Short mmCIF file of C-alpha atoms in Angstrom, two decimals:
data_model
loop_
_atom_site.label_atom_id
_atom_site.label_comp_id
_atom_site.label_asym_id
_atom_site.label_seq_id
_atom_site.Cartn_x
_atom_site.Cartn_y
_atom_site.Cartn_z
CA SER A 1165 7.03 -52.81 43.69
CA SER A 1166 6.00 -52.76 46.82
CA TRP A 1167 5.41 -48.94 46.60
CA ARG A 1168 3.03 -48.86 42.61
CA GLY A 1169 1.13 -51.73 45.35
CA ALA A 1170 0.99 -49.55 48.25
CA ARG A 1171 0.27 -46.54 46.24
CA LYS A 1172 -2.57 -48.23 45.15
CA VAL A 1173 -3.81 -48.75 48.82
CA VAL A 1174 -2.71 -45.03 49.67
CA HIS A 1175 -4.41 -43.75 47.09
CA ALA A 1176 -8.05 -45.89 47.98
CA HIS A 1177 -7.88 -44.77 51.71
CA LYS A 1178 -6.39 -41.11 51.80
CA PRO A 1179 -4.85 -42.09 55.42
CA HIS A 1180 -4.35 -38.30 57.28
CA PHE A 1181 -1.91 -40.74 59.08
CA MET A 1182 -0.07 -43.35 57.17
CA ALA A 1183 2.97 -45.50 59.48
CA LEU A 1184 4.76 -47.36 56.93
CA HIS A 1185 7.65 -50.20 58.55
CA CYS A 1186 10.35 -52.27 56.90
CA GLN A 1187 12.48 -54.91 57.93
CA GLU A 1188 15.66 -55.62 56.65
CA PHE A 1189 15.20 -52.15 54.66
CA GLY A 1190 18.27 -53.05 51.37
CA GLY A 1191 17.99 -55.85 51.35
CA LYS A 1192 20.26 -59.11 52.53
CA ASN A 1193 23.39 -56.96 51.11
CA TYR A 1194 22.36 -54.03 52.76
CA GLU A 1195 26.47 -52.73 51.87
CA ALA A 1196 25.48 -52.36 47.45
CA SER A 1197 22.15 -51.27 48.14
CA MET A 1198 22.00 -48.83 50.55
CA SER A 1199 23.11 -45.42 47.92
CA HIS A 1200 19.55 -47.25 45.94
CA VAL A 1201 17.69 -47.04 49.77
CA ASP A 1202 18.50 -43.30 50.00
CA LYS A 1203 18.06 -42.55 46.77
CA PHE A 1204 13.89 -44.60 46.94
CA VAL A 1205 13.70 -42.17 50.32
CA LYS A 1206 14.36 -38.82 48.69
CA GLU A 1207 12.49 -39.82 45.37
CA LEU A 1208 9.25 -41.62 47.97
CA LEU A 1209 9.25 -37.92 49.87
CA SER A 1210 9.14 -35.74 47.02
CA SER A 1211 6.73 -37.95 44.88
CA ASP A 1212 3.58 -37.37 43.63
CA ALA A 1213 1.37 -39.78 45.27
CA MET A 1214 2.77 -38.23 48.30
CA LYS A 1215 2.25 -34.67 47.58
CA ASP A 1216 -0.47 -34.08 49.98
CA TYR A 1217 1.51 -35.33 53.00
CA ASN A 1218 3.41 -32.43 53.56
CA ARG A 1219 5.46 -33.50 56.45
CA ALA A 1220 7.10 -36.45 57.90
CA ARG A 1221 9.40 -38.46 59.42
CA VAL A 1222 11.73 -41.26 58.58
CA TYR A 1223 14.07 -43.52 60.72
CA LEU A 1224 17.17 -45.26 58.63
CA ASP A 1225 18.70 -48.06 60.60
CA GLU A 1226 21.59 -48.26 57.44
CA ASN A 1227 24.40 -48.30 59.84
CA TYR A 1228 26.00 -51.91 59.00
CA LYS A 1229 29.57 -51.60 59.83
CA SER A 1230 27.99 -51.30 63.80
CA GLN A 1231 27.37 -54.81 64.57
CA GLU A 1232 26.05 -54.07 67.93
CA HIS A 1233 23.54 -51.96 66.91
CA PHE A 1234 22.56 -52.72 63.34
CA THR A 1235 19.32 -53.85 62.85
CA ALA A 1236 18.07 -52.37 59.25
CA LEU A 1237 14.55 -51.34 60.30
CA GLY A 1238 13.27 -48.75 58.64
CA SER A 1239 10.14 -45.77 59.79
CA PHE A 1240 8.75 -43.90 57.90
CA TYR A 1241 5.90 -41.44 58.94
CA PHE A 1242 3.71 -39.66 56.20
CA LEU A 1243 0.98 -36.51 57.12
CA HIS A 1244 -1.90 -35.37 55.74
CA GLU A 1245 -1.79 -31.21 55.59
CA SER A 1246 -5.46 -31.93 56.38
CA LEU A 1247 -4.00 -32.65 60.04
CA LYS A 1248 -3.84 -29.88 62.83
CA ASN A 1249 -1.48 -30.23 65.74
CA ILE A 1250 0.19 -33.55 65.08
CA TYR A 1251 2.92 -34.09 68.03
CA GLN A 1252 5.92 -36.13 69.12
CA PHE A 1253 7.10 -37.71 72.30
CA ASP A 1254 11.30 -36.38 73.20
CA PHE A 1255 12.16 -39.44 75.05
CA LYS A 1256 14.87 -37.51 76.55
CA ALA A 1257 12.80 -34.29 77.43
CA LYS A 1258 9.76 -36.37 78.16
CA LYS A 1259 7.88 -34.60 76.91
CA TYR A 1260 6.08 -33.75 73.71
CA LYS A 1261 6.85 -31.82 70.41
CA LYS A 1262 4.84 -29.75 67.61
CA VAL A 1263 5.62 -31.99 64.27
CA THR A 1264 6.74 -29.71 61.15
CA GLY A 1265 8.35 -30.20 58.34
CA LYS A 1266 10.27 -32.79 56.33
CA GLU A 1267 13.01 -34.79 58.53
CA ILE A 1268 15.42 -38.09 57.46
CA TYR A 1269 17.65 -39.54 59.67
CA SER A 1270 19.87 -42.41 59.45
CA ASP A 1271 23.18 -41.53 60.78
CA THR A 1272 21.46 -39.30 63.09
CA LEU A 1273 19.55 -42.33 64.30
CA GLU A 1274 21.59 -42.79 67.35
CA SER A 1275 21.51 -39.62 68.75
CA THR A 1276 18.54 -38.88 68.01
CA PRO A 1277 15.83 -38.25 70.92
CA MET A 1278 12.30 -38.93 69.26
CA LEU A 1279 12.81 -43.24 69.43
CA GLU A 1280 13.80 -45.71 71.23
CA LYS A 1281 15.81 -48.24 69.55
CA GLU A 1282 17.17 -51.54 70.27
CA LYS A 1283 18.64 -54.57 68.97
CA PHE A 1284 17.42 -58.11 71.48
CA PRO A 1285 21.12 -59.13 73.10
CA GLN A 1286 22.45 -61.76 71.01
CA ASP A 1287 22.24 -65.17 73.60
CA TYR A 1288 18.44 -64.77 73.09
CA PHE A 1289 19.95 -66.43 69.04
CA PRO A 1290 23.20 -68.04 70.01
CA GLU A 1291 22.86 -69.61 66.52
CA CYS A 1292 22.96 -66.54 64.71
CA LYS A 1293 26.67 -64.84 65.24
CA TRP A 1294 25.42 -61.82 64.11
CA SER A 1295 21.93 -60.93 63.58
CA ARG A 1296 20.21 -57.72 62.45
CA LYS A 1297 16.48 -58.29 65.02
CA GLY A 1298 15.43 -55.36 67.51
CA PHE A 1299 12.91 -52.90 67.02
CA ILE A 1300 12.47 -48.87 67.10
CA ARG A 1301 9.60 -47.75 69.06
CA THR A 1302 8.55 -43.76 68.64
CA ARG A 1303 5.28 -42.53 70.31
CA TRP A 1304 2.40 -39.95 68.40
CA CYS A 1305 -0.14 -37.51 69.57
CA ILE A 1306 -3.37 -36.69 67.93
CA THR A 1307 -5.35 -34.85 69.30
CA ASP A 1308 -6.68 -36.11 72.44
CA CYS A 1309 -5.10 -40.28 71.87
CA ALA A 1310 -1.33 -40.73 72.35
CA PHE A 1311 0.14 -44.01 71.09
CA ASP A 1312 3.09 -45.86 70.17
CA LEU A 1313 4.15 -47.16 67.10
CA VAL A 1314 6.66 -50.25 67.40
CA ASN A 1315 8.10 -52.02 64.49
CA ILE A 1316 9.79 -55.03 65.28
CA HIS A 1317 11.46 -58.03 63.74
CA LEU A 1318 11.73 -61.70 65.08
CA PHE A 1319 13.70 -64.72 65.28
CA HIS A 1320 13.45 -66.51 61.76
CA ASP A 1321 13.29 -70.12 61.94
CA ALA A 1322 16.90 -71.18 61.12
CA SER A 1323 16.03 -75.33 60.44
CA ASN A 1324 12.63 -76.56 59.14
CA LEU A 1325 14.08 -80.11 60.28
CA ILE A 1326 14.57 -78.52 63.52
CA ALA A 1327 11.15 -76.52 63.61
CA TRP A 1328 9.58 -79.80 63.24
CA GLU A 1329 11.29 -81.71 66.00
CA THR A 1330 8.57 -80.36 68.93
CA SER A 1331 5.84 -78.30 69.06
CA PRO A 1332 6.20 -75.47 69.78
CA SER A 1333 9.21 -75.42 67.95
CA VAL A 1334 12.66 -74.11 69.66
CA TYR A 1335 12.62 -71.17 67.83
CA SER A 1336 8.80 -70.36 68.67
CA GLY A 1337 10.09 -69.97 72.18
CA ILE A 1338 12.93 -68.01 71.18
CA ARG A 1339 9.83 -65.20 69.06
CA HIS A 1340 8.27 -65.44 73.17
CA LYS A 1341 11.25 -64.75 74.51
CA ALA A 1342 12.17 -61.97 72.67
CA LEU A 1343 8.54 -60.28 72.10
CA GLY A 1344 7.77 -60.52 75.67
CA TYR A 1345 10.93 -58.42 76.71
CA VAL A 1346 9.54 -55.89 73.97
CA LEU A 1347 6.28 -55.53 75.79
CA ASP A 1348 8.46 -55.25 78.92
CA ARG A 1349 10.26 -52.50 77.92
CA ILE A 1350 7.20 -50.33 76.18
CA ILE A 1351 5.24 -50.11 79.48
CA ASP A 1352 7.65 -50.34 82.27
CA GLN A 1353 8.32 -46.93 84.61
CA ARG A 1354 9.81 -44.83 82.68
CA PHE A 1355 7.19 -43.21 80.72
CA GLU A 1356 3.50 -42.74 80.94
CA LYS A 1357 1.93 -46.06 79.88
CA VAL A 1358 -0.32 -45.09 76.45
CA SER A 1359 -1.88 -47.70 73.87
CA TYR A 1360 0.56 -48.99 71.59
CA PHE A 1361 0.71 -50.83 67.72
CA VAL A 1362 3.18 -53.34 67.33
CA PHE A 1363 3.97 -54.46 63.54
CA GLY A 1364 6.29 -55.57 61.85
CA ASP A 1365 7.24 -58.75 61.00
CA PHE A 1366 7.26 -61.45 63.59
CA ASN A 1367 8.16 -64.78 61.82
CA PHE A 1368 5.33 -66.65 63.32
CA ARG A 1369 5.51 -70.27 62.27
CA LEU A 1370 2.51 -72.61 61.58
CA ASP A 1371 3.22 -75.97 64.43
CA ALA A 1372 5.02 -77.27 62.14
CA LYS A 1373 5.22 -80.83 64.10
CA ALA A 1374 1.01 -80.39 64.26
CA VAL A 1375 1.02 -79.02 60.27
CA VAL A 1376 2.66 -82.05 58.90
CA GLU A 1377 0.82 -84.27 61.03
CA THR A 1378 -2.60 -82.83 59.55
CA LEU A 1379 -1.04 -82.33 55.72
CA CYS A 1380 0.68 -85.92 55.54
CA ALA A 1381 -2.00 -87.72 57.77
CA LYS A 1382 -2.04 -91.16 56.33
CA ALA A 1383 1.63 -90.89 54.36
CA THR A 1384 5.11 -92.75 55.72
CA MET A 1385 7.92 -91.20 56.31
CA GLN A 1386 10.97 -92.08 55.28
CA THR A 1387 13.95 -90.70 57.26
CA ILE A 1388 18.04 -89.85 55.36
CA ARG A 1389 21.00 -89.58 57.52
CA ALA A 1390 24.76 -88.19 56.30
CA ALA A 1391 27.03 -91.14 55.85
CA ASP A 1392 29.82 -89.47 57.77
CA THR A 1393 27.64 -87.80 60.56
CA ASN A 1394 24.54 -89.64 60.34
CA GLU A 1395 22.05 -86.76 61.05
CA VAL A 1396 19.26 -86.38 59.57
CA VAL A 1397 19.34 -84.33 56.62
CA LYS A 1398 16.25 -85.06 54.85
CA LEU A 1399 12.37 -86.17 55.33
CA ILE A 1400 10.57 -87.74 52.90
CA PHE A 1401 6.74 -88.47 53.37
CA ARG A 1402 4.54 -90.76 50.79
CA GLU A 1403 1.20 -91.51 50.45
CA SER A 1404 1.05 -95.30 51.92
CA ASP A 1405 -1.04 -96.41 48.80
CA ASN A 1406 -0.56 -94.51 45.13
CA ASP A 1407 2.16 -95.97 43.94
CA ARG A 1408 3.58 -94.41 47.07
CA LYS A 1409 3.49 -91.03 45.50
CA VAL A 1410 5.61 -88.40 47.48
CA MET A 1411 3.20 -85.76 49.41
CA LEU A 1412 6.79 -83.98 51.10
CA GLN A 1413 9.87 -83.33 51.12
CA LEU A 1414 11.70 -81.45 54.63
CA GLU A 1415 15.28 -80.51 54.65
CA LYS A 1416 16.73 -77.41 57.05
CA LYS A 1417 15.81 -75.21 53.90
CA LEU A 1418 13.05 -77.53 51.80
CA PHE A 1419 9.50 -77.51 52.54
CA ASP A 1420 8.12 -78.74 49.55
CA TYR A 1421 4.69 -79.83 49.60
CA PHE A 1422 2.86 -81.30 46.88
CA ASN A 1423 -0.30 -79.32 46.62
CA GLN A 1424 0.01 -75.35 47.24
CA ASP A 1425 -3.50 -74.34 46.68
CA VAL A 1426 -3.93 -75.66 50.68
CA PHE A 1427 -1.65 -72.48 51.64
CA ARG A 1428 -4.07 -70.12 49.24
CA ASP A 1429 -7.43 -72.15 49.20
CA ASN A 1430 -10.08 -69.79 51.47
CA ASN A 1431 -7.04 -68.01 52.28
CA GLY A 1432 -5.35 -70.40 53.97
CA THR A 1433 -7.98 -70.19 56.61
CA ALA A 1434 -8.29 -74.35 57.81
CA LEU A 1435 -4.15 -73.77 58.69
CA LEU A 1436 -5.07 -70.72 61.21
CA GLU A 1437 -5.56 -72.86 64.11
CA PHE A 1438 -1.65 -73.72 63.75
CA ASP A 1439 -1.01 -69.84 63.90
CA ARG A 1440 -0.85 -70.53 67.46
CA GLU A 1441 2.88 -67.93 68.60
CA LEU A 1442 0.19 -65.24 69.78
CA SER A 1443 -2.03 -67.30 72.18
CA VAL A 1444 0.56 -66.69 74.94
CA PHE A 1445 0.14 -63.03 74.50
CA LYS A 1446 -3.42 -62.55 74.28
CA ASP A 1447 -4.02 -61.06 77.63
CA ARG A 1448 -1.49 -58.22 76.22
CA LEU A 1449 -1.88 -57.99 72.57
CA TYR A 1450 -5.09 -57.67 70.34
CA GLU A 1451 -5.45 -58.53 66.88
CA LEU A 1452 -7.79 -58.92 64.45
CA ASP A 1453 -9.41 -61.99 62.06
CA ILE A 1454 -6.72 -62.51 59.70
CA SER A 1455 -8.66 -63.02 56.26
CA PHE A 1456 -5.44 -63.11 53.99
CA PRO A 1457 -3.48 -65.86 53.13
CA PRO A 1458 0.00 -66.17 54.90
CA SER A 1459 2.61 -63.54 54.07
CA TYR A 1460 5.67 -65.38 53.57
CA PRO A 1461 7.54 -66.80 51.98
CA TYR A 1462 6.56 -65.85 48.26
CA SER A 1463 8.85 -66.34 44.94
CA GLU A 1464 10.88 -63.72 43.92
CA ASP A 1465 10.45 -64.80 40.03
CA SER A 1466 8.33 -61.23 39.42
CA SER A 1467 5.95 -63.22 37.13
CA GLN A 1468 4.87 -65.12 40.17
CA GLY A 1469 2.95 -63.36 42.12
CA LYS A 1470 1.24 -65.71 44.02
CA GLN A 1471 3.23 -68.62 43.92
CA TYR A 1472 4.85 -69.67 47.11
CA MET A 1473 8.51 -70.56 47.20
CA ASN A 1474 9.65 -74.27 48.34
CA THR A 1475 12.27 -73.26 51.01
CA ARG A 1476 9.48 -72.64 54.13
CA CYS A 1477 6.45 -73.57 55.20
CA PRO A 1478 4.05 -70.66 54.06
CA ALA A 1479 2.96 -68.25 57.60
CA TRP A 1480 1.64 -65.39 58.80
CA CYS A 1481 4.71 -63.52 59.93
CA ASP A 1482 3.81 -60.22 59.17
CA ARG A 1483 1.60 -58.57 61.15
CA ILE A 1484 -0.11 -55.86 62.79
CA LEU A 1485 -0.72 -55.77 66.98
CA MET A 1486 -2.30 -53.32 69.62
CA SER A 1487 -2.89 -53.34 72.83
CA HIS A 1488 -6.18 -53.78 73.89
CA SER A 1489 -6.83 -50.05 75.19
CA ALA A 1490 -5.66 -49.25 70.82
CA LYS A 1491 -8.36 -52.14 69.74
CA GLU A 1492 -10.73 -50.21 71.93
CA LEU A 1493 -9.91 -46.68 70.22
CA ILE A 1494 -9.97 -48.66 67.00
CA LEU A 1495 -13.33 -50.28 67.21
CA LYS A 1496 -15.12 -47.13 69.59
CA SER A 1497 -14.85 -45.37 65.83
CA GLU A 1498 -16.47 -47.73 64.04
CA ASN A 1499 -20.02 -47.84 62.83
CA ASP A 1500 -22.32 -49.24 60.92
CA GLU A 1501 -19.36 -48.87 57.96
CA LYS A 1502 -17.07 -51.01 57.38
CA ILE A 1503 -13.67 -48.75 57.74
CA VAL A 1504 -11.52 -51.10 59.51
CA ILE A 1505 -9.73 -52.92 56.81
CA TYR A 1506 -6.31 -55.71 57.72
CA ASP A 1507 -5.74 -57.16 54.80
CA HIS A 1508 -2.45 -57.74 52.60
CA ILE A 1509 -1.14 -55.48 49.53
CA GLY A 1510 -0.15 -57.06 45.78
CA PRO A 1511 -2.24 -60.32 46.09
CA ASN A 1512 -1.34 -60.95 42.47
CA VAL A 1513 2.13 -59.04 41.97
CA CYS A 1514 5.04 -59.54 43.22
CA MET A 1515 6.52 -58.05 46.10
CA GLY A 1516 9.50 -60.09 46.94
CA ASP A 1517 9.39 -63.01 49.44
CA HIS A 1518 6.78 -61.24 51.88
CA LYS A 1519 3.50 -59.35 51.44
CA PRO A 1520 3.44 -56.32 52.49
CA VAL A 1521 0.06 -55.79 55.20
CA PHE A 1522 -1.92 -53.36 56.63
CA LEU A 1523 -4.90 -51.66 58.57
CA SER A 1524 -6.61 -48.99 58.09
CA PHE A 1525 -8.72 -47.21 60.58
CA ARG A 1526 -10.45 -43.73 62.10
CA ILE A 1527 -10.73 -42.83 65.37
CA ALA A 1528 -13.16 -40.52 66.54
CA ALA A 1529 -12.29 -36.88 67.84
CA GLY A 1530 -12.77 -38.40 71.60
CA ALA A 1531 -12.18 -41.54 71.19
CA GLY A 1532 -9.09 -41.29 73.55
CA LYS A 1533 -10.47 -38.77 76.39
CA PRO A 1534 -11.29 -42.16 78.88
CA ILE A 1535 -7.93 -42.63 78.95
CA ALA A 1536 -6.53 -41.07 81.95
CA ASN A 1537 -4.33 -37.85 81.68
CA VAL A 1538 -4.39 -38.28 77.33
CA HIS A 1539 -6.12 -35.21 76.90
CA LYS A 1540 -3.26 -33.40 78.97
CA CYS A 1541 -0.66 -35.65 77.09
CA CYS A 1542 -0.41 -32.51 73.96
CA VAL A 1543 0.18 -29.53 76.58
CA VAL A 1544 2.95 -28.70 74.72
CA GLN A 1545 5.77 -27.46 77.96
#
C-alpha cells in the first residue's frame, strides 16, 4: 500500500530525479522478509509506473548478520529519461562518474565507493544492546548543481515514562548528539562542501513533559509503582471534577489520551510548538513549514488509515531537512506558481506505523552557479 500511495505522488508530480529513503527496510523481522524485499525491488524497477526512468541506483543494507555494520537503510534513486548528464560522486576516487543503466547494491554495499555509510557508535545509545541506527550518504551532480542526499535513522524513545521525566528528554539529547555527528561528518574537510538534504526517520518527538502539562492542564496525577521494585510503572491523569474521568494513561509503551482529535485537528499544528528538537540546529538546517499531521505512530490495521496507535504520543518523526544553501537552491527556483510542496503520503490509507513524507521542487537551470566551483564539479576526469 505504501508503494500505491507513492505511485500517486510520482504520477502527480512527475519528478525527473526521484530519491526515496527507507528505514527499517524489511521490517522488524527482517530475517524472514529479506527475500520479499528483493522481489519488491526487482518488480519496482521494472514496473509500468517507472518505465520512463531509464537509470536507477538502489542501495540496500540487508546484511543483518553483521551486527557492527547493519543499518537496515534502503536508498533508491530514479532518473527520468529526459534528464541528461547526471553524475554521481565516487568517494574513493574523489571524482564524478556519469550515471548509466540500473544498478542494485546489497551484498556489495560495504565495498562500493559511491556512498558513505556509518552506524552510530554503540555508546550513543547504551540501552540498546544492538541498534541499527545510522546513515547513508550519496553525492550527485545535475547540470551545475552538486548536492548530498543523506538517508538517516536516529534513536527512538525507549520509554514514555523516562521521556516524560525531563524537558528536554534524555532521548532528545541522544538524537541531538547523533544528528550533530552526521552534520559534522558531511561537511568535514575530506571533500568539497556542497548543499545537502538529510531525510529519513529522525524520531523527533514532542517535548513530553510540556505536552502532558498542556493536554492535562487541570488534571490530577496518580502514580502506580511496581510492588517489588517500587519503580513507577504507570501514571494516570484524571479530570479534577467530571466524575474524575481518565484523560491520559502513561506507561513505558502506552500513551493513551482520551481525545485523538487534538493530534489531527488542523493537522495537529497546535502541537508544533512542542516540536523543539530541530531548534538547536537552526543555523545548520532548514525545513519548510509543516502542514501535515504527526507522521507516527499510525495504526497498522489496514482499515484505520487515520487512527493513531496509543503506544506513543504522536509526533513528526519523519522529516526532510536541508542546508541553508540547499534552501536557496529550491526557493530561488520558485516563482509565482507554488512548485515547492512538503506533505505526507496516503493521508487516509494505512501505510504502516509511519506515514511517508515527500518534498517536491524544481531547480532552475543555473541555480547552482553562485556556489563556488560547483559548475566545475561535473567535468568528468
